[in-house]
Amino acid sequence: MNSIPQRLRASPDPPADTPVRRAVSAGDWGLLLIRLTFGLLMAGHGAQKLFGIFGGDGLTTTANNLAALDYRPGKVYAVIGGVSELLGGLGFAVGLFTPLAASALIGVMISAMATVTAAHGVWVTDGGLEYNLSIAVVALGVAATGPGKLALDHPFRWGRGGWPEAVLALLLGGIGAAVVLLL
């Protein structure tokens, strides 16, 4: 009847109440690599501003630089930018509240482009917006696709990405940048 080779070839269907576990894909690992790279670099950039580590100037010098760009009081804006980069970067890296983390990075990058880099054109070699635009687009892209299965957000609805998450990240980042630029 059912010989052992026949039973080995035919894998039975799991019972209907058994949850299906999907394997982690190469895309999930790729998203983790992107999130870790951009997130940790942005967190480090924020730490440079706030604490002067990793070769950064620290809060006082960052505040003076921002005041020279008409961000007054410079210290308040240095803290806002540094905290946005630090916490947004860490959240982005681990995939926690990804749309909000992405919006923090997008907002800081929009502000940087509007006040400093856009006037110098596209290429970073000329002081242009290439770097800032790349970070903002990566953050928006991850908000749209979702952070992947290797993220703390994965069990939650917003951890799957989609149009609402992308729009939220872009809208909050844009509003945050607009508020900072208009004050």
mmCIF file of C-alpha atoms in Angstrom:
data_model
loop_
_atom_site.group_PDB
_atom_site.id
_atom_site.type_symbol
_atom_site.label_atom_id
_atom_site.label_comp_id
_atom_site.label_asym_id
_atom_site.label_seq_id
_atom_site.Cartn_x
_atom_site.Cartn_y
_atom_site.Cartn_z
ATOM 1 C CA MET A 1 0.000 0.000 0.000
ATOM 2 C CA ASN A 2 1.839 3.105 1.247
ATOM 3 C CA SER A 3 5.457 2.231 1.135
ATOM 4 C CA ILE A 4 8.021 4.210 3.057
ATOM 5 C CA PRO A 5 9.472 5.856 -0.108
ATOM 6 C CA GLN A 6 5.984 7.003 -1.156
ATOM 7 C CA ARG A 7 5.316 8.517 2.261
ATOM 8 C CA LEU A 8 8.670 10.297 2.223
ATOM 9 C CA ARG A 9 7.976 11.847 -1.172
ATOM 10 C CA ALA A 10 4.564 13.179 -0.259
ATOM 11 C CA SER A 11 4.715 15.793 2.450
ATOM 12 C CA PRO A 12 1.406 16.051 4.256
ATOM 13 C CA ASP A 13 -0.338 19.395 4.462
ATOM 14 C CA PRO A 14 -0.080 20.975 7.897
ATOM 15 C CA PRO A 15 -3.308 21.104 9.893
ATOM 16 C CA ALA A 16 -5.403 24.209 9.206
ATOM 17 C CA ASP A 17 -4.817 25.631 12.683
ATOM 18 C CA THR A 18 -1.009 25.375 12.415
ATOM 19 C CA PRO A 19 0.585 28.777 11.731
ATOM 20 C CA VAL A 20 2.739 28.827 8.625
ATOM 21 C CA ARG A 21 6.292 30.000 9.294
ATOM 22 C CA ARG A 22 7.840 31.696 6.338
ATOM 23 C CA ALA A 23 11.570 31.626 5.910
ATOM 24 C CA VAL A 24 13.606 34.796 6.141
ATOM 25 C CA SER A 25 14.419 35.827 2.594
ATOM 26 C CA ALA A 26 17.458 37.429 1.012
ATOM 27 C CA GLY A 27 15.322 40.580 0.748
ATOM 28 C CA ASP A 28 14.833 40.609 4.528
ATOM 29 C CA TRP A 29 18.596 40.360 5.013
ATOM 30 C CA GLY A 30 19.087 43.104 2.420
ATOM 31 C CA LEU A 31 16.670 45.398 4.257
ATOM 32 C CA LEU A 32 18.486 44.680 7.509
ATOM 33 C CA LEU A 33 21.785 45.625 5.880
ATOM 34 C CA ILE A 34 20.305 48.874 4.537
ATOM 35 C CA ARG A 35 18.651 49.729 7.860
ATOM 36 C CA LEU A 36 21.764 49.004 9.897
ATOM 37 C CA THR A 37 24.063 50.931 7.565
ATOM 38 C CA PHE A 38 21.962 54.062 7.185
ATOM 39 C CA GLY A 39 20.454 53.929 10.669
ATOM 40 C CA LEU A 40 23.715 53.526 12.557
ATOM 41 C CA LEU A 41 25.496 56.130 10.427
ATOM 42 C CA MET A 42 22.698 58.613 11.114
ATOM 43 C CA ALA A 43 22.708 57.754 14.824
ATOM 44 C CA GLY A 44 26.472 58.366 14.841
ATOM 45 C CA HIS A 45 25.942 61.661 13.052
ATOM 46 C CA GLY A 46 23.466 62.692 15.751
ATOM 47 C CA ALA A 47 25.917 61.621 18.461
ATOM 48 C CA GLN A 48 28.568 63.815 16.816
ATOM 49 C CA LYS A 49 26.254 66.810 17.153
ATOM 50 C CA LEU A 50 25.064 66.070 20.669
ATOM 51 C CA PHE A 51 28.111 64.604 22.382
ATOM 52 C CA GLY A 52 31.114 65.424 20.212
ATOM 53 C CA ILE A 53 32.020 61.752 19.793
ATOM 54 C CA PHE A 54 33.136 60.026 16.575
ATOM 55 C CA GLY A 55 35.087 63.162 15.658
ATOM 56 C CA GLY A 56 32.066 65.440 15.953
ATOM 57 C CA ASP A 57 32.035 69.066 17.034
ATOM 58 C CA GLY A 58 29.639 68.645 19.959
ATOM 59 C CA LEU A 59 26.595 70.611 20.959
ATOM 60 C CA THR A 60 28.149 74.054 21.446
ATOM 61 C CA THR A 61 29.934 74.191 18.088
ATOM 62 C CA THR A 62 26.933 72.655 16.303
ATOM 63 C CA ALA A 63 24.702 75.272 17.951
ATOM 64 C CA ASN A 64 27.018 78.071 16.799
ATOM 65 C CA ASN A 65 27.087 76.675 13.256
ATOM 66 C CA LEU A 66 23.295 76.485 13.149
ATOM 67 C CA ALA A 67 22.952 80.015 14.563
ATOM 68 C CA ALA A 68 25.177 81.213 11.701
ATOM 69 C CA LEU A 69 22.584 79.672 9.335
ATOM 70 C CA ASP A 70 19.847 81.724 11.094
ATOM 71 C CA TYR A 71 18.593 78.853 13.238
ATOM 72 C CA ARG A 72 17.999 80.708 16.478
ATOM 73 C CA PRO A 73 18.406 79.721 19.210
ATOM 74 C CA GLY A 74 21.109 77.521 17.762
ATOM 75 C CA LYS A 75 21.276 75.215 20.754
ATOM 76 C CA VAL A 76 17.583 74.310 20.490
ATOM 77 C CA TYR A 77 17.967 73.448 16.819
ATOM 78 C CA ALA A 78 21.188 71.530 17.474
ATOM 79 C CA VAL A 79 19.359 69.400 20.037
ATOM 80 C CA ILE A 80 16.368 68.877 17.713
ATOM 81 C CA GLY A 81 18.609 67.853 14.820
ATOM 82 C CA GLY A 82 20.903 65.704 16.948
ATOM 83 C CA VAL A 83 18.079 63.887 18.724
ATOM 84 C CA SER A 84 16.227 63.356 15.416
ATOM 85 C CA GLU A 85 19.335 61.815 13.878
ATOM 86 C CA LEU A 86 20.257 59.780 16.955
ATOM 87 C CA LEU A 87 16.833 58.360 17.810
ATOM 88 C CA GLY A 88 15.616 58.217 14.213
ATOM 89 C CA GLY A 89 18.794 56.414 13.220
ATOM 90 C CA LEU A 90 18.595 53.905 16.074
ATOM 91 C CA GLY A 91 14.905 53.218 15.411
ATOM 92 C CA PHE A 92 15.608 52.817 11.711
ATOM 93 C CA ALA A 93 18.524 50.446 12.397
ATOM 94 C CA VAL A 94 16.524 48.044 14.564
ATOM 95 C CA GLY A 95 13.271 48.517 12.665
ATOM 96 C CA LEU A 96 11.324 50.039 15.550
ATOM 97 C CA PHE A 97 8.480 52.425 14.705
ATOM 98 C CA THR A 98 9.996 52.481 11.233
ATOM 99 C CA PRO A 99 7.641 55.071 9.666
ATOM 100 C CA LEU A 100 8.366 57.508 12.524
ATOM 101 C CA ALA A 101 12.103 56.808 12.443
ATOM 102 C CA ALA A 102 12.062 57.360 8.677
ATOM 103 C CA SER A 103 10.149 60.629 9.121
ATOM 104 C CA ALA A 104 12.802 61.909 11.559
ATOM 105 C CA LEU A 105 15.555 61.174 9.037
ATOM 106 C CA ILE A 106 13.556 62.627 6.145
ATOM 107 C CA GLY A 107 12.822 65.823 8.090
ATOM 108 C CA VAL A 108 16.465 66.418 8.995
ATOM 109 C CA MET A 109 17.554 65.755 5.411
ATOM 110 C CA ILE A 110 14.940 68.125 3.964
ATOM 111 C CA SER A 111 16.144 70.829 6.360
ATOM 112 C CA ALA A 112 19.771 70.221 5.395
ATOM 113 C CA MET A 113 18.933 70.366 1.700
ATOM 114 C CA ALA A 114 16.855 73.530 2.039
ATOM 115 C CA THR A 115 19.397 75.466 4.080
ATOM 116 C CA VAL A 116 22.782 74.235 2.936
ATOM 117 C CA THR A 117 23.234 71.684 0.191
ATOM 118 C CA ALA A 118 20.609 72.458 -2.496
ATOM 119 C CA ALA A 119 22.275 75.768 -3.310
ATOM 120 C CA HIS A 120 25.393 73.847 -4.364
ATOM 121 C CA GLY A 121 23.714 71.585 -6.902
ATOM 122 C CA VAL A 122 23.495 67.811 -6.921
ATOM 123 C CA TRP A 123 26.964 66.443 -6.319
ATOM 124 C CA VAL A 124 28.456 66.166 -2.853
ATOM 125 C CA THR A 125 31.879 66.987 -4.308
ATOM 126 C CA ASP A 126 30.528 70.511 -4.838
ATOM 127 C CA GLY A 127 28.755 70.568 -1.451
ATOM 128 C CA GLY A 128 25.499 69.492 -3.104
ATOM 129 C CA LEU A 129 22.489 67.545 -1.935
ATOM 130 C CA GLU A 130 23.452 64.064 -3.211
ATOM 131 C CA TYR A 131 24.102 62.625 0.275
ATOM 132 C CA ASN A 132 21.038 64.187 1.928
ATOM 133 C CA LEU A 133 18.733 63.171 -0.898
ATOM 134 C CA SER A 134 20.038 59.595 -0.828
ATOM 135 C CA ILE A 135 19.356 59.237 2.898
ATOM 136 C CA ALA A 136 15.860 60.698 2.569
ATOM 137 C CA VAL A 137 14.994 58.387 -0.344
ATOM 138 C CA VAL A 138 16.332 55.292 1.443
ATOM 139 C CA ALA A 139 14.290 56.181 4.543
ATOM 140 C CA LEU A 140 11.166 56.711 2.445
ATOM 141 C CA GLY A 141 11.788 53.490 0.512
ATOM 142 C CA VAL A 142 12.091 51.422 3.684
ATOM 143 C CA ALA A 143 8.928 53.014 5.100
ATOM 144 C CA ALA A 144 7.150 52.033 1.860
ATOM 145 C CA THR A 145 8.439 48.459 1.642
ATOM 146 C CA GLY A 146 8.494 47.782 5.364
ATOM 147 C CA PRO A 147 11.578 47.020 7.436
ATOM 148 C CA GLY A 148 11.501 43.267 6.718
ATOM 149 C CA LYS A 149 11.124 40.243 8.959
ATOM 150 C CA LEU A 150 14.350 40.983 10.822
ATOM 151 C CA ALA A 151 12.868 44.084 12.468
ATOM 152 C CA LEU A 152 11.228 44.740 15.799
ATOM 153 C CA ASP A 153 8.231 46.163 13.910
ATOM 154 C CA HIS A 154 7.588 42.965 11.963
ATOM 155 C CA PRO A 155 4.692 41.690 14.137
ATOM 156 C CA PHE A 156 2.809 44.977 13.841
ATOM 157 C CA ARG A 157 0.710 46.296 10.957
ATOM 158 C CA TRP A 158 3.028 49.243 10.288
ATOM 159 C CA GLY A 159 5.924 46.775 10.083
ATOM 160 C CA ARG A 160 4.729 45.580 6.692
ATOM 161 C CA GLY A 161 5.104 48.908 4.933
ATOM 162 C CA GLY A 162 2.738 50.263 2.327
ATOM 163 C CA TRP A 163 1.338 53.512 1.016
ATOM 164 C CA PRO A 164 0.008 54.705 4.400
ATOM 165 C CA GLU A 165 3.414 54.207 6.044
ATOM 166 C CA ALA A 166 5.248 55.918 3.186
ATOM 167 C CA VAL A 167 2.833 58.859 3.154
ATOM 168 C CA LEU A 168 3.054 59.162 6.947
ATOM 169 C CA ALA A 169 6.872 59.195 6.867
ATOM 170 C CA LEU A 170 7.007 61.774 4.076
ATOM 171 C CA LEU A 171 4.231 63.929 5.530
ATOM 172 C CA LEU A 172 5.623 64.000 9.080
ATOM 173 C CA GLY A 173 9.168 64.542 7.806
ATOM 174 C CA GLY A 174 7.980 67.360 5.548
ATOM 175 C CA ILE A 175 5.891 68.985 8.274
ATOM 176 C CA GLY A 176 8.770 68.731 10.756
ATOM 177 C CA ALA A 177 11.176 70.300 8.279
ATOM 178 C CA ALA A 178 8.660 73.041 7.399
ATOM 179 C CA VAL A 179 8.148 73.925 11.059
ATOM 180 C CA VAL A 180 11.898 74.087 11.661
ATOM 181 C CA LEU A 181 12.487 76.139 8.514
ATOM 182 C CA LEU A 182 9.673 78.587 9.195
ATOM 183 C CA LEU A 183 10.502 79.291 12.838
#
